[in-house]
mmCIF file of C-alpha atoms in Angstrom:
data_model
loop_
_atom_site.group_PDB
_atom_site.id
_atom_site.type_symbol
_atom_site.label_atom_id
_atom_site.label_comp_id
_atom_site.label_asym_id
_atom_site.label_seq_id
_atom_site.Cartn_x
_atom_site.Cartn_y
_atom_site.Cartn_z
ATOM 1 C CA UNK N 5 0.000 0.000 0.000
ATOM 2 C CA UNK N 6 2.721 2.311 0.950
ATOM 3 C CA UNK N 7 4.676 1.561 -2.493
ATOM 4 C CA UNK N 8 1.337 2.136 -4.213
ATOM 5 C CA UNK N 9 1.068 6.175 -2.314
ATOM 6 C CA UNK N 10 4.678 6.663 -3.075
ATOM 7 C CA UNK N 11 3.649 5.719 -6.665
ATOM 8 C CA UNK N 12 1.424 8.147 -6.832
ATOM 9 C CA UNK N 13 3.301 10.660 -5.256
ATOM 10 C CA UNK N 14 5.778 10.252 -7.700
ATOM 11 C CA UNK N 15 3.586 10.486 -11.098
ATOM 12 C CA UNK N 16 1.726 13.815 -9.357
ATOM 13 C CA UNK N 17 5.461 15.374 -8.604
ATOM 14 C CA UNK N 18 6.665 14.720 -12.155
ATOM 15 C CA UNK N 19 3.320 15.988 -13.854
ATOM 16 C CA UNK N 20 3.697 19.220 -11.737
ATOM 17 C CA UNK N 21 7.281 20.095 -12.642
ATOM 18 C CA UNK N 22 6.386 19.252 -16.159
ATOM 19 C CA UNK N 23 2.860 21.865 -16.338
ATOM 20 C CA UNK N 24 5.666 24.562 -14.801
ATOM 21 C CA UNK N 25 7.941 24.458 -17.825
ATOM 22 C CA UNK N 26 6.800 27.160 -20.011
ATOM 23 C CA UNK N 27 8.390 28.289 -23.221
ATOM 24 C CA UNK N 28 8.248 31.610 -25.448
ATOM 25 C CA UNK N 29 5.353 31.497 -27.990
ATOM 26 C CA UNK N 30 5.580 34.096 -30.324
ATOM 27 C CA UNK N 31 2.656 35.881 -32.404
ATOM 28 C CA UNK N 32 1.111 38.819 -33.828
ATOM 29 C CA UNK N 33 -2.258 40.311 -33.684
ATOM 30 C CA UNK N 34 -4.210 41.605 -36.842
ATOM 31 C CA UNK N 35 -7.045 44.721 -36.869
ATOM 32 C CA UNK N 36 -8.684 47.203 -39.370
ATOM 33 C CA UNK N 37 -6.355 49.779 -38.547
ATOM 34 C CA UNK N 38 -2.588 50.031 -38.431
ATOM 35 C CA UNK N 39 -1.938 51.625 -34.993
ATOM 36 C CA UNK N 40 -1.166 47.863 -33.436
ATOM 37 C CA UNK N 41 1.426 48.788 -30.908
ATOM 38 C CA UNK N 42 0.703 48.901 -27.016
ATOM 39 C CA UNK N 43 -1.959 46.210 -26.999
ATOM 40 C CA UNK N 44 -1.570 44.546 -23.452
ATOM 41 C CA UNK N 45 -1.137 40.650 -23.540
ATOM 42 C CA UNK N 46 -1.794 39.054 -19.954
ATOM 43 C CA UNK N 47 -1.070 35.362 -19.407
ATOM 44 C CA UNK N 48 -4.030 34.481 -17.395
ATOM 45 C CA UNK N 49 -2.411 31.399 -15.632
ATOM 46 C CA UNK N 50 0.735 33.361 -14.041
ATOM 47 C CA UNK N 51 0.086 36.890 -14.529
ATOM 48 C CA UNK N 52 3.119 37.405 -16.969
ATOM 49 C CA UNK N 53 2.328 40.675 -18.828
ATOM 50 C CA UNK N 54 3.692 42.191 -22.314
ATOM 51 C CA UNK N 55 2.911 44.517 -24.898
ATOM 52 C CA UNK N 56 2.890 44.409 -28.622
ATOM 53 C CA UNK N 57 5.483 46.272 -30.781
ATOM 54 C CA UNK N 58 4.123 48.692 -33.514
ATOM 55 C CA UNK N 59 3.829 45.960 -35.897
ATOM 56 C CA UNK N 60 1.763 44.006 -33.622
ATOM 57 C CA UNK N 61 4.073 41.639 -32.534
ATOM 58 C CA UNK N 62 4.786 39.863 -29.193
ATOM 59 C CA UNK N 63 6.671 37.292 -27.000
ATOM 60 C CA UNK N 64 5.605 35.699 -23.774
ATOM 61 C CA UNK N 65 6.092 32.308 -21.890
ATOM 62 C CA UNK N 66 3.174 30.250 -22.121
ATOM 63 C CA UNK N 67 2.499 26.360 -22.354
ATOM 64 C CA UNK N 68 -0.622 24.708 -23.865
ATOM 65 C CA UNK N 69 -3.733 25.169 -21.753
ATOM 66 C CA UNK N 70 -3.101 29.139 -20.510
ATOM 67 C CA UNK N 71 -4.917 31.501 -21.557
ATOM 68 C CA UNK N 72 -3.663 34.947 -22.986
ATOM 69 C CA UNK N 73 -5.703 38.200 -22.476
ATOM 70 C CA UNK N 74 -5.398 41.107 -24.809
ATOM 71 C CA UNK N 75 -6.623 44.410 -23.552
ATOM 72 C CA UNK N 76 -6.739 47.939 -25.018
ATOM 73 C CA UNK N 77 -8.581 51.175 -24.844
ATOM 74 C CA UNK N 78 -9.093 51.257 -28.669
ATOM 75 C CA UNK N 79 -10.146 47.197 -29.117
ATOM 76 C CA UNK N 80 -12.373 44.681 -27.617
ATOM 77 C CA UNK N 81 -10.818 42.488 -24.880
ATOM 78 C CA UNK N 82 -10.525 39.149 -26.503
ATOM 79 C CA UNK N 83 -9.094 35.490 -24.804
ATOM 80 C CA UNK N 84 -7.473 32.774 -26.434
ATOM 81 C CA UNK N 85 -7.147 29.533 -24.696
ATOM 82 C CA UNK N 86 -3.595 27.963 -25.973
ATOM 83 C CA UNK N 87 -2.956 24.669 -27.904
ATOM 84 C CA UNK N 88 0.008 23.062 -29.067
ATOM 85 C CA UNK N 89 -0.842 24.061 -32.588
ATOM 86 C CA UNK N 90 -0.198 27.775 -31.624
ATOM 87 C CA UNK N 91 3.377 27.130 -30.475
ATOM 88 C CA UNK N 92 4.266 25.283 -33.958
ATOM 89 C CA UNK N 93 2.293 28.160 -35.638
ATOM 90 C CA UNK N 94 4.621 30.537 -37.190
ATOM 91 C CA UNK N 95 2.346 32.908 -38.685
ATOM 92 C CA UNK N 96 0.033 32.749 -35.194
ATOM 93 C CA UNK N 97 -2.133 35.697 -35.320
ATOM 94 C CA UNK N 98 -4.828 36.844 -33.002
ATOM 95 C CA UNK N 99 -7.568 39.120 -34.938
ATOM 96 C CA UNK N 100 -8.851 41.971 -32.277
ATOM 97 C CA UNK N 101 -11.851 44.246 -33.132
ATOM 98 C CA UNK N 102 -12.295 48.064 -32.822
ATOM 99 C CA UNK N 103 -14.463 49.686 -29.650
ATOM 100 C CA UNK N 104 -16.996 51.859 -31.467
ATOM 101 C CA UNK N 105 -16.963 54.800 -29.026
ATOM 102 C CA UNK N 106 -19.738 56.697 -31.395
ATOM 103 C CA UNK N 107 -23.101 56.019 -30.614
ATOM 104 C CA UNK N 108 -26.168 57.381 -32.728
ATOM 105 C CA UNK N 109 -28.645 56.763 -29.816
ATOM 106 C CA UNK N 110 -29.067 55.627 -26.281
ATOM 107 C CA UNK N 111 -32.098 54.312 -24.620
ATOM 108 C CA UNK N 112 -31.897 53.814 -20.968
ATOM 109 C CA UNK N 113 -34.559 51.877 -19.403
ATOM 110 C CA UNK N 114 -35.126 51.390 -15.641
ATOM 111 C CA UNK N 115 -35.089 48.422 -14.224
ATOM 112 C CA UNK N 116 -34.421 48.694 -10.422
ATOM 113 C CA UNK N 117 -35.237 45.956 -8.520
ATOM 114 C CA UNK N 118 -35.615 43.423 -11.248
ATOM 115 C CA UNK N 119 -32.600 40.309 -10.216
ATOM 116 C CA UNK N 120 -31.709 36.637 -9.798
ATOM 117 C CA UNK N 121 -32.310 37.164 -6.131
ATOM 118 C CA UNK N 122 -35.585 38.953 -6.613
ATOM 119 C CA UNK N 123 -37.075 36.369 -9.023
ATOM 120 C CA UNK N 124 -35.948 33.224 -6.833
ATOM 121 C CA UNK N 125 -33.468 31.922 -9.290
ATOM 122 C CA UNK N 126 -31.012 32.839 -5.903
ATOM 123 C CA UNK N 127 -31.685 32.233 -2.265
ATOM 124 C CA UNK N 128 -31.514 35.723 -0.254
ATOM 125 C CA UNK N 129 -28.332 36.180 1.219
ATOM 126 C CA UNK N 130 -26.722 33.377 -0.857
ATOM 127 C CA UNK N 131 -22.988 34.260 -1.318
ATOM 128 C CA UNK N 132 -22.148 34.603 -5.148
ATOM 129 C CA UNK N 133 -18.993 33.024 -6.627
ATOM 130 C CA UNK N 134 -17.055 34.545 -9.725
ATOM 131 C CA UNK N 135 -17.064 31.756 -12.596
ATOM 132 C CA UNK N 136 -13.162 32.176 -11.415
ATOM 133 C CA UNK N 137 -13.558 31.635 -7.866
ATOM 134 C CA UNK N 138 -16.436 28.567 -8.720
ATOM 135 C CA UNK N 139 -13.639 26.719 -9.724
ATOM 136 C CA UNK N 140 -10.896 27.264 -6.941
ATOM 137 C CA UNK N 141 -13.839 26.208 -4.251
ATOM 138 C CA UNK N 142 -14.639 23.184 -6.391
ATOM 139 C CA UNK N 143 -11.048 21.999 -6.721
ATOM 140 C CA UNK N 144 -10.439 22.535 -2.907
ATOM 141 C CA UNK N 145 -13.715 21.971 -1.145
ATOM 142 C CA UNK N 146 -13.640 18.600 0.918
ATOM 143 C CA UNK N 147 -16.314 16.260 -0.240
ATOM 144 C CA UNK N 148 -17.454 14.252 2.622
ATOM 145 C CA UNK N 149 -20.162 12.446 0.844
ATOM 146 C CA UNK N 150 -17.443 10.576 -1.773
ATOM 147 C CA UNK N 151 -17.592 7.041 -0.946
ATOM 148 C CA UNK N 152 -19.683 6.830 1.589
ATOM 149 C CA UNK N 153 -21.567 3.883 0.372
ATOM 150 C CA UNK N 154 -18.438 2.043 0.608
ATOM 151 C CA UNK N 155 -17.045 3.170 4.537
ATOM 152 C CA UNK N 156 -19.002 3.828 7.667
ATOM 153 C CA UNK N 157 -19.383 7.749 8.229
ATOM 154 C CA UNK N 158 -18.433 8.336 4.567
ATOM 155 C CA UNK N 159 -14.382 9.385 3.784
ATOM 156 C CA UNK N 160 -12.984 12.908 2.573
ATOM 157 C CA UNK N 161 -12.143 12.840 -1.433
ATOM 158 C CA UNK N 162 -8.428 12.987 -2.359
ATOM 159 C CA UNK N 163 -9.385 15.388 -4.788
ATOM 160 C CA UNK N 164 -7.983 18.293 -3.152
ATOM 161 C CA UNK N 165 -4.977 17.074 -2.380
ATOM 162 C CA UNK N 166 -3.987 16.029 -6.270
ATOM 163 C CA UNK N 167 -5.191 19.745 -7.312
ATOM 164 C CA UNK N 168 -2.488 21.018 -4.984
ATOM 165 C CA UNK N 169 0.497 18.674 -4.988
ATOM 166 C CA UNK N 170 -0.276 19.130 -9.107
ATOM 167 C CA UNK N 171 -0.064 23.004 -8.871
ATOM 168 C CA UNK N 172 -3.705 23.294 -10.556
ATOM 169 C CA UNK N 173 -4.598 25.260 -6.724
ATOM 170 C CA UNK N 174 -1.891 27.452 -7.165
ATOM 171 C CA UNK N 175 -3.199 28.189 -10.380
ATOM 172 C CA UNK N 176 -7.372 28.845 -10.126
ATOM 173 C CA UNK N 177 -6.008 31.534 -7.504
ATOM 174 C CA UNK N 178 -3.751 33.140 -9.483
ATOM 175 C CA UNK N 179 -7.010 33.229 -11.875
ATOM 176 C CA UNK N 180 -9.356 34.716 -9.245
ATOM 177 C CA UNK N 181 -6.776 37.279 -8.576
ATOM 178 C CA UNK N 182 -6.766 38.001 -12.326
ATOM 179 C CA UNK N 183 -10.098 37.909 -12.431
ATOM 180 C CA UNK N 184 -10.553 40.163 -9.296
ATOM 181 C CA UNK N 185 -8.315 43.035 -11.199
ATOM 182 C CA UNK N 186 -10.188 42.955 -14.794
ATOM 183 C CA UNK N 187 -13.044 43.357 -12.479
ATOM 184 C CA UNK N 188 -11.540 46.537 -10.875
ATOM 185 C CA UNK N 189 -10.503 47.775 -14.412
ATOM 186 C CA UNK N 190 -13.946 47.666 -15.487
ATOM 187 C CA UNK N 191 -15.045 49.504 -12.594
ATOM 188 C CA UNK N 192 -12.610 52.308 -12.790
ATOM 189 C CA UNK N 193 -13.487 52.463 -16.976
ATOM 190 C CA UNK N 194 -17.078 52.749 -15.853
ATOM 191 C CA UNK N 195 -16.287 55.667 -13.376
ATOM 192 C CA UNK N 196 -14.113 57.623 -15.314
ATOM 193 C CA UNK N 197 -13.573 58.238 -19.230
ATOM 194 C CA UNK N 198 -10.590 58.181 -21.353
ATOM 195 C CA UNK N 199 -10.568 62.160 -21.543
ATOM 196 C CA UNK N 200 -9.987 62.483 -17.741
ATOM 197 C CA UNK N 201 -7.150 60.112 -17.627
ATOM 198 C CA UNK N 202 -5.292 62.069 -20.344
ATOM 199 C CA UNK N 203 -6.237 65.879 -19.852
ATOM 200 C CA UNK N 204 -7.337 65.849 -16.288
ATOM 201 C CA UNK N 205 -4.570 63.527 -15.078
ATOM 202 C CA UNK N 206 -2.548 64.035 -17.876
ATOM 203 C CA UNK N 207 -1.441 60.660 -18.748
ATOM 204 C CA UNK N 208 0.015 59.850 -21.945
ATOM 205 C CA UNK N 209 -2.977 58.037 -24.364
ATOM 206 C CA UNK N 210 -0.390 55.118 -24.612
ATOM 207 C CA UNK N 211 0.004 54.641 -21.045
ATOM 208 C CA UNK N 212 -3.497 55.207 -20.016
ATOM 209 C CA UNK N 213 -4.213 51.011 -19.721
ATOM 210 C CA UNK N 214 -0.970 50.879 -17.851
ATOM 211 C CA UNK N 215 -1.474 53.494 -15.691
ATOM 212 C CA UNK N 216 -4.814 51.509 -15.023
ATOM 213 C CA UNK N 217 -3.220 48.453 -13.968
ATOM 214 C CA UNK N 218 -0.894 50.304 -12.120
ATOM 215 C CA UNK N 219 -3.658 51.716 -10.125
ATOM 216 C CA UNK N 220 -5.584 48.627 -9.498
ATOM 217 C CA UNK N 221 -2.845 46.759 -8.196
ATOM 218 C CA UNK N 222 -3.007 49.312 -5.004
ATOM 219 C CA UNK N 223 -4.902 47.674 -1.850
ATOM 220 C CA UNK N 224 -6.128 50.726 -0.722
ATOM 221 C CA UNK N 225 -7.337 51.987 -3.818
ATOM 222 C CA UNK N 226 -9.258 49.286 -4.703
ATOM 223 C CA UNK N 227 -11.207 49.240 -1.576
ATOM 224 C CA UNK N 228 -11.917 52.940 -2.263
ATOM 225 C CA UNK N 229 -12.684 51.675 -5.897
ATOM 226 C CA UNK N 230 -15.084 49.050 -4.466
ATOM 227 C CA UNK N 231 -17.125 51.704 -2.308
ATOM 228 C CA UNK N 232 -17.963 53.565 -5.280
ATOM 229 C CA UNK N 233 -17.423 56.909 -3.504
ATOM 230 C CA UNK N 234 -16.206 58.629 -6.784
ATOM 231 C CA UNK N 235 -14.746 61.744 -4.578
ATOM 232 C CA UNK N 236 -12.495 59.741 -2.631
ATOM 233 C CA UNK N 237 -11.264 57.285 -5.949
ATOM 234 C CA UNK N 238 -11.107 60.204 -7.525
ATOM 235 C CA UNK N 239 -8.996 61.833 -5.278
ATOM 236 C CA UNK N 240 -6.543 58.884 -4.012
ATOM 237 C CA UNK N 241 -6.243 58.272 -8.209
ATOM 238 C CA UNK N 242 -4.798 61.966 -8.310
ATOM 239 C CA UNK N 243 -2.339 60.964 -5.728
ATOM 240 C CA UNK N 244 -1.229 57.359 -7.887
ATOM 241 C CA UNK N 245 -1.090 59.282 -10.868
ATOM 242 C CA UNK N 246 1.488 62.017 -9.735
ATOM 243 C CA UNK N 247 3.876 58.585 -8.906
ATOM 244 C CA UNK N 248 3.406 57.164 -12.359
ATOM 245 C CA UNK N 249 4.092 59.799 -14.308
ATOM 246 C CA UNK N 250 7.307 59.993 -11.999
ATOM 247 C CA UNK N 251 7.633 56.219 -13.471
ATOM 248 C CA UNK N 252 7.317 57.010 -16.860
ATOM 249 C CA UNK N 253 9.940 59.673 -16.505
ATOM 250 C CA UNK N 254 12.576 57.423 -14.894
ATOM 251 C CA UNK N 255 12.524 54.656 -17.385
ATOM 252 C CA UNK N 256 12.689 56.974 -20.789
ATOM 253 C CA UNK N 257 15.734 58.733 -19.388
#
């Protein structure tokens, strides 16, 4: 029995240092327009981050299975789950669509009130998980009810302990944290437009999506973010702003 554990030990160990090798893959991404350079690309899996040169070209490690994340102000945020094909692919190319900030009407209609909670789909008070953080909770939850037919008092699945000798828990958290920021992002895009980072703040157009990472990765902004007092994100984003531009400064001396 012992043997048999070690076994499996083993197997786990070697199929964990094997899904942490990750090598370069190389692409390019493709629009209706030329201006291609700047476009963030985000591995989803470790948080590795790059941005595309002016032809539209980038570089990051990745293995099959992550997923990359490319984010702009001027394009649609698009995902592309890896497979091996894309790392033999030496034309790989990723075709990202323009935002249309011009809108010939707007119709708001009021719906207050009107939710999953409110039309029993979701208990009251019931916590609600991110697709993200679904995951994590089912790949470490403790199921108490597997094989209970077969032992008195049921046993505890091994489940959880696979997902983290085999790195996949490390993983879904890095994705929740991932998630958490693009959910921040958001958030701040809602709040403020793309004319009050630039002339009010007076960050560079190019750096604006930068600027907004750098901004989200702050504890304490966030939870200002998350209250939605628009005064005091306002305010504190004032503050981050004055350091980043000190940023940018330093590294194009």
């Amino acid at each position: 029995m012992i043997n048999k554990v070690a076994c499996i030990l083993m197997i786990v160990l070697g199929q964990t240092a094997w899904s942490q090798d990750r090598g370069i893959i190389n692409g390019k991404i493709s629009a209706n327009t030329s201006d291609l350079g700047g476009v963030y690309v985000i591995n989803a899996q470790t948080e590795a981050m790059t941005t595309t040169d002016d032809s539209g070209a980038f570089s990051i490690a990745a293995k099959e299975g992550d997923t990359l994340v490319f984010s702009s102000i001027q394009f649609k945020e698009n995902r592309v789950l890896l497979t091996a094909d894309n790392f033999s692919d030496l034309h790989f190319t990723v075709k990202l669509s323009m935002v249309m900030h011009q809108l010939q009407e707007v119709v708001v209609r009021n719906y207050n009130g009107i939710n999953a909670t409110s039309l029993g789909i979701i208990p009251q008070g019931q916590k609600r998980y991110t697709e993200a953080e679904r995951k994590l909770h089912t790949a470490t939850a403790l199921n108490a009810q597997a094989n209970a037919g077969t032992m008195a008092g049921g046993s505890v699945s091994a489940d959880p302990l696979f997902n983290f000798l085999s790195g996949r828990t490390a993983m879904l958290k890095k994705e929740v944290v991932v998630e958490k920021k693009e959910a921040f992002m958001k958030l701040l895009e809602r709040m403020f437009s793309i004319d009050h980072f630039v002339n009010r703040l007076q960050i560079p157009l190019e750096y604006v999506k930068g600027f907004e990472y750098y901004a989200v990765d702050n504890d304490k902004f966030t939870v200002i973010l998350n209250s939605k007092n628009k005064t005091s994100t306002e305010f504190l984003l004032a503050e981050l702003a004055v350091k980043y531009k000190e940023i940018i400064a330093s590294e194009n001396k």
